[in-house]
PDB file of C-alpha atoms in Angstrom:
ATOM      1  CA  UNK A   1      -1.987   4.910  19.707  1.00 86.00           C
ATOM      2  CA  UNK A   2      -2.768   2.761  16.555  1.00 95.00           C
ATOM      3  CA  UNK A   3      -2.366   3.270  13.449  1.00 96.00           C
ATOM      4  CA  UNK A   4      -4.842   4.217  11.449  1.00 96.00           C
ATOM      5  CA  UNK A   5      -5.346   4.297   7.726  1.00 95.00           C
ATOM      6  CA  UNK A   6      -8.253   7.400   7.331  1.00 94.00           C
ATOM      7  CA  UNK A   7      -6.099   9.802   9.465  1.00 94.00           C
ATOM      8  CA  UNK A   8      -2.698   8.985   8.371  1.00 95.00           C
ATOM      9  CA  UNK A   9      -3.561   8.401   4.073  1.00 95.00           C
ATOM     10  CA  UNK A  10      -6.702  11.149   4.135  1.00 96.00           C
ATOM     11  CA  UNK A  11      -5.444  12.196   0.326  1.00 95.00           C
ATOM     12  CA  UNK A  12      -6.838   8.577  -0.221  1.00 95.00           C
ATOM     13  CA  UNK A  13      -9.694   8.368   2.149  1.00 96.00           C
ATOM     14  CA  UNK A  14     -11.341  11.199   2.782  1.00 96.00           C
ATOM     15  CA  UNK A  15     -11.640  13.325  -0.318  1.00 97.00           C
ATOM     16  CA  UNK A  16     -14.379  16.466  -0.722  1.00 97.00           C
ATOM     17  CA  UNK A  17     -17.313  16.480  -2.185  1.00 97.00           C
ATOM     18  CA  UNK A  18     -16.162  17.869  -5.531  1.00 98.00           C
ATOM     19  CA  UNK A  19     -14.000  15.554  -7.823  1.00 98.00           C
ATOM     20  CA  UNK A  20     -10.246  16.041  -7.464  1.00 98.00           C
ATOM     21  CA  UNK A  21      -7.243  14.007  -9.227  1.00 98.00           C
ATOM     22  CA  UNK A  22      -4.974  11.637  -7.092  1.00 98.00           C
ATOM     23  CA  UNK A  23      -2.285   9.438  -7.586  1.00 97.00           C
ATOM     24  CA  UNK A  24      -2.254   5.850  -5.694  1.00 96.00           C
ATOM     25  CA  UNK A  25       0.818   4.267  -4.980  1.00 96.00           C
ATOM     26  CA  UNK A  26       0.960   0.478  -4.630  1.00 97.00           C
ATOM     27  CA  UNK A  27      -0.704  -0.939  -1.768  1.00 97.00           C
ATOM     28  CA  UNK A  28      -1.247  -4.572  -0.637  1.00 98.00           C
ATOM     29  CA  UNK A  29      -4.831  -5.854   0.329  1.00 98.00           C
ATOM     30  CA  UNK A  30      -6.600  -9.539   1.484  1.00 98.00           C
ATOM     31  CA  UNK A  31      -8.605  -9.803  -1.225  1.00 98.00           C
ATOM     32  CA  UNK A  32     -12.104 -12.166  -1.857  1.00 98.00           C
ATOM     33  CA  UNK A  33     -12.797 -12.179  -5.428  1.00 98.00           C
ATOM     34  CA  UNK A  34     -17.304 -12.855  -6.173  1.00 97.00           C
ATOM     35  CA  UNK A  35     -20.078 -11.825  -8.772  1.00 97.00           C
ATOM     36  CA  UNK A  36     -23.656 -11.970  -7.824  1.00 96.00           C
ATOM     37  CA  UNK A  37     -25.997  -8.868  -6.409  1.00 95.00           C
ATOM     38  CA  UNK A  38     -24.464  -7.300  -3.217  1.00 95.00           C
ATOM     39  CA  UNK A  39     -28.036  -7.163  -1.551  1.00 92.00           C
ATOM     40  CA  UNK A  40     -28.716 -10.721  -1.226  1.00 93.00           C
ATOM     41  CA  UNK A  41     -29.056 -11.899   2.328  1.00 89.00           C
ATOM     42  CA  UNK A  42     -27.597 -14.712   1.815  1.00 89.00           C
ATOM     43  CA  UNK A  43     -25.452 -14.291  -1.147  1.00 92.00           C
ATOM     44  CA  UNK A  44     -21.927 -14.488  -2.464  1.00 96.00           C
ATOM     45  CA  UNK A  45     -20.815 -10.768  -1.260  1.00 97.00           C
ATOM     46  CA  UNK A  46     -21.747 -11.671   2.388  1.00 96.00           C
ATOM     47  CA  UNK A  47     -20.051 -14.823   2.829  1.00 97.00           C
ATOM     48  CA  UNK A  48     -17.043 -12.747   1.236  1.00 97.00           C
ATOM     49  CA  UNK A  49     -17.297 -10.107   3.743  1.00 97.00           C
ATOM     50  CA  UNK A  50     -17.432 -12.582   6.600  1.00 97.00           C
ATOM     51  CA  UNK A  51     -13.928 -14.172   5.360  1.00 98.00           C
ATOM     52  CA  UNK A  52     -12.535 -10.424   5.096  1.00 98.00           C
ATOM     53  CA  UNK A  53     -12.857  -9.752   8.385  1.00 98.00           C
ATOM     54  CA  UNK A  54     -11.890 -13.232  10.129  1.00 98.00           C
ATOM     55  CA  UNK A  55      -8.458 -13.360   8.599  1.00 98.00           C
ATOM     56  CA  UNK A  56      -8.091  -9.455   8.859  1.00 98.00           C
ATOM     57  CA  UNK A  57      -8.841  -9.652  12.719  1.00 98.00           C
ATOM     58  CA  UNK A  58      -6.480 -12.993  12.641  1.00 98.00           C
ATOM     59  CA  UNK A  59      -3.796 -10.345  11.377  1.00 98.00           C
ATOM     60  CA  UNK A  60      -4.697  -7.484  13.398  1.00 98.00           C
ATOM     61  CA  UNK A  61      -4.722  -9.794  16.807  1.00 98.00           C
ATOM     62  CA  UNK A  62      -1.522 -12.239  16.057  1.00 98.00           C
ATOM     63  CA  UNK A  63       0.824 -10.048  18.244  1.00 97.00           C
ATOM     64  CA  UNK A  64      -1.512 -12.146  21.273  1.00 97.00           C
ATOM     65  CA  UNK A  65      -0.241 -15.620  19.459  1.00 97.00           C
ATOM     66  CA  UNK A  66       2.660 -17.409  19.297  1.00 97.00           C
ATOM     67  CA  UNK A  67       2.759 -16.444  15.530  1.00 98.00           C
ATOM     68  CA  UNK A  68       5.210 -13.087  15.228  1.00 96.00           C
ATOM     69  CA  UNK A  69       5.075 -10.612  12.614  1.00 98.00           C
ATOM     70  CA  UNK A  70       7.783  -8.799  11.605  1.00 97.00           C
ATOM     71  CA  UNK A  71       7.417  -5.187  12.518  1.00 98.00           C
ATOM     72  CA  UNK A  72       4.407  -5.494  13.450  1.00 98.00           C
ATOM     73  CA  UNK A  73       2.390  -2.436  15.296  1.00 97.00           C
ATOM     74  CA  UNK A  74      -1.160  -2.030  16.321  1.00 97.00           C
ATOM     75  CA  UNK A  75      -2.998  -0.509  13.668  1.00 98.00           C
ATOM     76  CA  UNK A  76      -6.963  -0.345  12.914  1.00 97.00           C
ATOM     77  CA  UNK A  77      -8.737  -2.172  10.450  1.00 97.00           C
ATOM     78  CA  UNK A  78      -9.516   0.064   7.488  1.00 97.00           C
ATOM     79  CA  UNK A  79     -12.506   0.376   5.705  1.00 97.00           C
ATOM     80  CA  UNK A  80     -13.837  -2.340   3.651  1.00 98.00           C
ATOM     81  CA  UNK A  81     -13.484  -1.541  -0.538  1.00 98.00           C
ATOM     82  CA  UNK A  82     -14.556  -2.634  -3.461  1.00 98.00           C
ATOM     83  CA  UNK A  83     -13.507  -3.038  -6.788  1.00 98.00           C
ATOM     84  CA  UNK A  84     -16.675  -3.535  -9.757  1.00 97.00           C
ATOM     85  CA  UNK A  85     -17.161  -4.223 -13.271  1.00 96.00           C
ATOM     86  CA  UNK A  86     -19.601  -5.908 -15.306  1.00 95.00           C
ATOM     87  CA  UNK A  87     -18.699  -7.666 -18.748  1.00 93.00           C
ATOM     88  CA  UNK A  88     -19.784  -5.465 -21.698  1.00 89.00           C
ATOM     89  CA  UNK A  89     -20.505  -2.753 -19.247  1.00 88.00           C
ATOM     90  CA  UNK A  90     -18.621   0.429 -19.671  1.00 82.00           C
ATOM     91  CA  UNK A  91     -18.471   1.591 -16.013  1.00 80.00           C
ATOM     92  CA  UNK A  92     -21.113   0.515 -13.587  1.00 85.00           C
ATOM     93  CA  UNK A  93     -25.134  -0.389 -13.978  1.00 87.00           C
ATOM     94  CA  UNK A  94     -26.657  -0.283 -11.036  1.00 85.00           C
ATOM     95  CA  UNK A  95     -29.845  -1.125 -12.710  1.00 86.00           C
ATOM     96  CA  UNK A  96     -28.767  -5.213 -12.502  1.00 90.00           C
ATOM     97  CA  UNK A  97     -26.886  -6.090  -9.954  1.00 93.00           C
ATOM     98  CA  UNK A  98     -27.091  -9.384 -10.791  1.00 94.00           C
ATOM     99  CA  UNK A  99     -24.708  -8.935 -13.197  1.00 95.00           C
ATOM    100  CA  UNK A 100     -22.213  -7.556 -10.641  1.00 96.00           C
ATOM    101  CA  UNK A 101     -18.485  -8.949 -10.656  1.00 97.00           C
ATOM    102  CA  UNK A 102     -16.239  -8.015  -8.010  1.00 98.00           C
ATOM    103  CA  UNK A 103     -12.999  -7.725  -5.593  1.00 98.00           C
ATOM    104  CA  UNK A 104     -13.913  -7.212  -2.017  1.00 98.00           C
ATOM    105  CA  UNK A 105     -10.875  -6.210  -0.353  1.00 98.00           C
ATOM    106  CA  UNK A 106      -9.335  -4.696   3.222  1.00 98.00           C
ATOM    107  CA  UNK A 107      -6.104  -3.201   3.071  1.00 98.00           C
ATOM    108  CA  UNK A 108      -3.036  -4.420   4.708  1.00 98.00           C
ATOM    109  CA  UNK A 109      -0.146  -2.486   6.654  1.00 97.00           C
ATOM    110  CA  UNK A 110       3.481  -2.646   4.960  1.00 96.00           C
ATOM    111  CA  UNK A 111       4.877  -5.075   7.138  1.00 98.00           C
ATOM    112  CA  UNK A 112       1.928  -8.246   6.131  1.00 98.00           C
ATOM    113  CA  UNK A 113       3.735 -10.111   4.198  1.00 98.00           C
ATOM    114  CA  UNK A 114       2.248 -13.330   1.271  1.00 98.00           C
ATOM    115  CA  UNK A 115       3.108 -15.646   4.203  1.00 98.00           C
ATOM    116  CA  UNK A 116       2.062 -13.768   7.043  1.00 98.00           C
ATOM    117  CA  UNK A 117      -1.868 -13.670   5.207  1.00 98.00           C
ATOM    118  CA  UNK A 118      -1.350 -17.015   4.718  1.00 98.00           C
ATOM    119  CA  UNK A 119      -1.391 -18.054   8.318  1.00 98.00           C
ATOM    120  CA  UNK A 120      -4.061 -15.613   8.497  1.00 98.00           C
ATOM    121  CA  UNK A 121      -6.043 -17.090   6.404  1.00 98.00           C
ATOM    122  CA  UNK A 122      -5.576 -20.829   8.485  1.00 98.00           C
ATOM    123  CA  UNK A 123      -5.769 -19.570  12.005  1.00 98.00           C
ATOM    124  CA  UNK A 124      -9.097 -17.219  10.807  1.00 98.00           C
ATOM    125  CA  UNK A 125     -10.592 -21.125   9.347  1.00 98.00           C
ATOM    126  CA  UNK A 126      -9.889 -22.971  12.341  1.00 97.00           C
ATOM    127  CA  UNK A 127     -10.937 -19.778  14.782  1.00 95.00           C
ATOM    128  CA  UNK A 128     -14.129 -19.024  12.664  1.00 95.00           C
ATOM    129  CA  UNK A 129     -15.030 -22.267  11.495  1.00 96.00           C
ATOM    130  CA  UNK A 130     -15.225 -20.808   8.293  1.00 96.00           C
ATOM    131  CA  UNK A 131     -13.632 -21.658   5.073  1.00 97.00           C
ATOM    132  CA  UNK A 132     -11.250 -18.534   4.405  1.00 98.00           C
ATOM    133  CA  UNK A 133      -9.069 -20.330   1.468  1.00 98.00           C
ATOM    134  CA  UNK A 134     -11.007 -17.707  -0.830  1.00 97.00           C
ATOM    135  CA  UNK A 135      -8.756 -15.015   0.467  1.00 98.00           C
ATOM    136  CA  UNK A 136      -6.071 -13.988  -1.462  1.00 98.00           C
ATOM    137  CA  UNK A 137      -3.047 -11.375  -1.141  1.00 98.00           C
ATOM    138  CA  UNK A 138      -3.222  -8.839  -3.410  1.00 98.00           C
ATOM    139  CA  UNK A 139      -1.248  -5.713  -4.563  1.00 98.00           C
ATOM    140  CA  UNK A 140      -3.013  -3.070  -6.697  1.00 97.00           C
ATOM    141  CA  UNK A 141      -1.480  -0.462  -8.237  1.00 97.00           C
ATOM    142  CA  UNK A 142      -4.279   2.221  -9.187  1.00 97.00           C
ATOM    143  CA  UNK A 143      -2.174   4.809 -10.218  1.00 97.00           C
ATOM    144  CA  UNK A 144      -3.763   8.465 -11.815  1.00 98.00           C
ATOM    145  CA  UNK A 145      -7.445   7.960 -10.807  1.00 98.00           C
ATOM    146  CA  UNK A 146     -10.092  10.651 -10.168  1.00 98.00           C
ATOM    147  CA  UNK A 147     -11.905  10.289  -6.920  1.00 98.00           C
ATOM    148  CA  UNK A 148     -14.863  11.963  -5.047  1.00 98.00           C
ATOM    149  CA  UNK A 149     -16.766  11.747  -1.453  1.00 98.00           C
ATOM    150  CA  UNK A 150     -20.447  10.597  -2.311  1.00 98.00           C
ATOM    151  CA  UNK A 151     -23.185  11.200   0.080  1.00 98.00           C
ATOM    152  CA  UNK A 152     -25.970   9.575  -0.441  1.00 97.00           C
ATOM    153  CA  UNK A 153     -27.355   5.936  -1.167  1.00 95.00           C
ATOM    154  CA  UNK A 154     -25.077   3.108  -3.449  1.00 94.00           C
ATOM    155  CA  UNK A 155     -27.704   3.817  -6.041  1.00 92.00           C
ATOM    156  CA  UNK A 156     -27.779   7.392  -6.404  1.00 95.00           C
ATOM    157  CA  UNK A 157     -23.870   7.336  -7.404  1.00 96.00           C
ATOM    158  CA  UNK A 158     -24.508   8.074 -10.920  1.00 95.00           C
ATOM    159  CA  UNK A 159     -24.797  11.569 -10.033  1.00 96.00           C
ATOM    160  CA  UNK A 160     -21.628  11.745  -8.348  1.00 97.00           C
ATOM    161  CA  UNK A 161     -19.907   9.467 -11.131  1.00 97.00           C
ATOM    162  CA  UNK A 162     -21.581  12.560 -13.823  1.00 97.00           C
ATOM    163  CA  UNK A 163     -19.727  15.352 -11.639  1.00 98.00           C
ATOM    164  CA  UNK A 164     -16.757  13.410 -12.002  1.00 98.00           C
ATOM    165  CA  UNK A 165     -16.896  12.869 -15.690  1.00 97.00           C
ATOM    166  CA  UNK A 166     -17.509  16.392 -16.529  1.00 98.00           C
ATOM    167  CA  UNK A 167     -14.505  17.096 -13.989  1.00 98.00           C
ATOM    168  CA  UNK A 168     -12.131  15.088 -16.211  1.00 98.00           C
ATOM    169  CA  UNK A 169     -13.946  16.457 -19.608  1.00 96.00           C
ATOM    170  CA  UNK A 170     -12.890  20.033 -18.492  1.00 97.00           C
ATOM    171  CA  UNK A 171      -9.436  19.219 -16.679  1.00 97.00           C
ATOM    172  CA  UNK A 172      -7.692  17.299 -19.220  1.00 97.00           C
ATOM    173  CA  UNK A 173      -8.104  13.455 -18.440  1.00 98.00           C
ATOM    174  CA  UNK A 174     -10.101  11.007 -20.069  1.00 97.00           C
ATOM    175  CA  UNK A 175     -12.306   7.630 -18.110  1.00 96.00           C
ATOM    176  CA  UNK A 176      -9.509   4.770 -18.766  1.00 97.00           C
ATOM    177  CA  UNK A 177     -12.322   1.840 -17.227  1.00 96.00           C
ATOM    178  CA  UNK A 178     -11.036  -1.341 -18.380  1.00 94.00           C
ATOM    179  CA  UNK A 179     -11.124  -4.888 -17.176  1.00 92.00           C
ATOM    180  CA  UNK A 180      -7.551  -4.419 -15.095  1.00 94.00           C
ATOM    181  CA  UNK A 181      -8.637  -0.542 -13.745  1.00 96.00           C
ATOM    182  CA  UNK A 182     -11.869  -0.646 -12.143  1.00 97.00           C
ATOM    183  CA  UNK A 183     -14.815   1.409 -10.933  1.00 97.00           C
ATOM    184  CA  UNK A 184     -13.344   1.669  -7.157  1.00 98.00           C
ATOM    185  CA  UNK A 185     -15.208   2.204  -3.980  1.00 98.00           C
ATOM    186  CA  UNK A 186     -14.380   2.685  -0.259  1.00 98.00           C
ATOM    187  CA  UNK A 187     -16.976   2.711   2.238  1.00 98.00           C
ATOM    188  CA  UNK A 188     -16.850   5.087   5.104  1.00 97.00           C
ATOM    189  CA  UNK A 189     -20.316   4.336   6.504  1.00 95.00           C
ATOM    190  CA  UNK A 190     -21.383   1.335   8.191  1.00 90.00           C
ATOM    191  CA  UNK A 191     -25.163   0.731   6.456  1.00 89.00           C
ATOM    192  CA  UNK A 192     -26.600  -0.749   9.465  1.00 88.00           C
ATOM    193  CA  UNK A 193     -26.191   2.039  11.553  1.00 92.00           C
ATOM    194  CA  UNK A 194     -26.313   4.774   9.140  1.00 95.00           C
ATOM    195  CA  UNK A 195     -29.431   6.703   7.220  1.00 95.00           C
ATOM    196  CA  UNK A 196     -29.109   6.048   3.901  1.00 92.00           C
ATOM    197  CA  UNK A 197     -28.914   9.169   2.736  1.00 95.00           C
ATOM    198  CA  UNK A 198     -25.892   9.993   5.244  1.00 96.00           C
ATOM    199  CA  UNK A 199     -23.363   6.706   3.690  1.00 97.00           C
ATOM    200  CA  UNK A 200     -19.950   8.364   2.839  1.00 98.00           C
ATOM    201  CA  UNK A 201     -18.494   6.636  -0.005  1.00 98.00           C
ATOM    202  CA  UNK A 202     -15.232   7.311  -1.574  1.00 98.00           C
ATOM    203  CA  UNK A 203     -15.786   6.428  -5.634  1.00 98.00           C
ATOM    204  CA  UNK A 204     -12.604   6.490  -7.745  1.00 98.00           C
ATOM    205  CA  UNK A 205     -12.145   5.553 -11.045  1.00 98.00           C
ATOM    206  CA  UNK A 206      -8.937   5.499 -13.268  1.00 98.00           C
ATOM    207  CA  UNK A 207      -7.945   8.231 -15.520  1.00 98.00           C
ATOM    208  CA  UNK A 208      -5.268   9.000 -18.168  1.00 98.00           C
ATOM    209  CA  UNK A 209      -4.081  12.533 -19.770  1.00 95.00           C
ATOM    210  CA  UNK A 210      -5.242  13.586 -22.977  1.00 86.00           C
TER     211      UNK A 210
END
C-alpha cells in the first residue's frame, strides 16, 4: 500500500476543530514562491499550482523511468499548502488579496533529495511543456505552532484564526508572525468538488511561550 502523508503524520494533518499546540519537525517541500490574488483565473497562483503538480507527479512516477531514486517507495501526493504574508500586515487580510505574497508548496518524502527535484523539475518541463524552473527545494522548519481544522470558506477564517488567538491568550503562548514564520495553511478539500462551506483547512500559525 502507499504511503500516505494524512494517515501516517495525522498530529500534522488532521487536527480538531478546537485549537491545539504542535510541534513540527523539519520537513522538505517543492516549493513555487508568487504574490498576486489567489482567485484570478488566470493569475500567478495557478500557473504555480500547475508547476507543483508536474514535477511532484515527475517524482511520484520516476520509479517507471530510467531515473532511480534512492529508497524510493510509492507514496501519495499530499495535500497542497500554503504559506502567506502580506508586507505591513500583521497576520493575514483577506480583505485585499491583491496584496497577497506567498509559498505554494507540496511536501516531499525523506528519501527526495536537492538533486532528485532537480531532475524533477526537467523531466516535468519537457513532459508538460511547461516551464517548471520556478520550483525550488525547500526545507521548513515550523517548529511550536498552534494549529486548528477550519470548516468553512478561505474567507471566513478569521473566526477560526480568533479561537486560536484566545487559545494561546489563555494557554500560555503568544502569535510569533514574522516575515520567516508564516500564517500556514493546508488544504484538505478540493474546491471544485466541494461546497464551500464543507472545505477542511488546516490553519497554523507559529507560537512562542510567554
Amino acid at each position: 500500500m502507499a504511503f500516505e502523508f494524512k494517515k501516517e503524520f495525522k498530529e500534522y494533518y488532521l487536527p480538531p476543530c478546537k485549537p491545539e499546540i504542535v510541534n513540527n519537525p523539519p520537513a522538505n517541500f517543492i516549493a513555487v514562491r508568487g504574490s498576486g490574488n489567489p482567485n484570478d483565473e488566470d493569475g500567478e497562483y495557478k500557473h504555480a499550482i500547475n508547476i507543483l503538480y508536474a514535477v511532484a507527479y515527475a517524482l511520484k512516477m520516476s520509479y517507471k523511468t530510467d531515473y532511480k531514486i534512492n529508497g524510493f517507495y510509492e507514496y501519495v501526493v499530499p495535500p497542497l499548502e500554503g504559506f502567506w504574508w502580506q508586507d505591513g500586515v500583521v497576520g493575514v487580510d483577506y480583505s485585499n488579496k491583491s496584496t497577497f505574497n506567498w509559498i505554494s508548496v507540496l511536501r516531499l518524502p525523506d528519501f527526495i533529495t536537492r538533486k532528485d527535484c532537480d531532475w524533477a523539475v526537467s523531466t516535468a518541463t519537457k513532459k508538460k511543456k511547461i516551464d517548471c524552473s520556478r520550483a525550488e527545494f525547500l526545507t521548513i522548519n515550523e517548529g511550536l505552532c498552534v494549529q486548528i481544522m477550519h470548516i468553512g470558506t478561505y474567507d471566513q477564517e478569521p473566526k477560526s484564526v480568533k479561537l486560536m488567538d484566545d487559545f494561546i491568550a489563555t494557554a500560555g503562548y503568544t502569535n510569533d508572525l514574522s516575515a520567516t514564520r508564516l500564517h500556514h495553511e493546508i488544504y484538505l478539500s478540493d474546491p471544485r468538488k466541494t461546497a464551500a462551506e464543507q472545505l477542511k483547512t488546516v490553519i497554523r500559525h507559529p507560537v512562542k511561550k510567554g
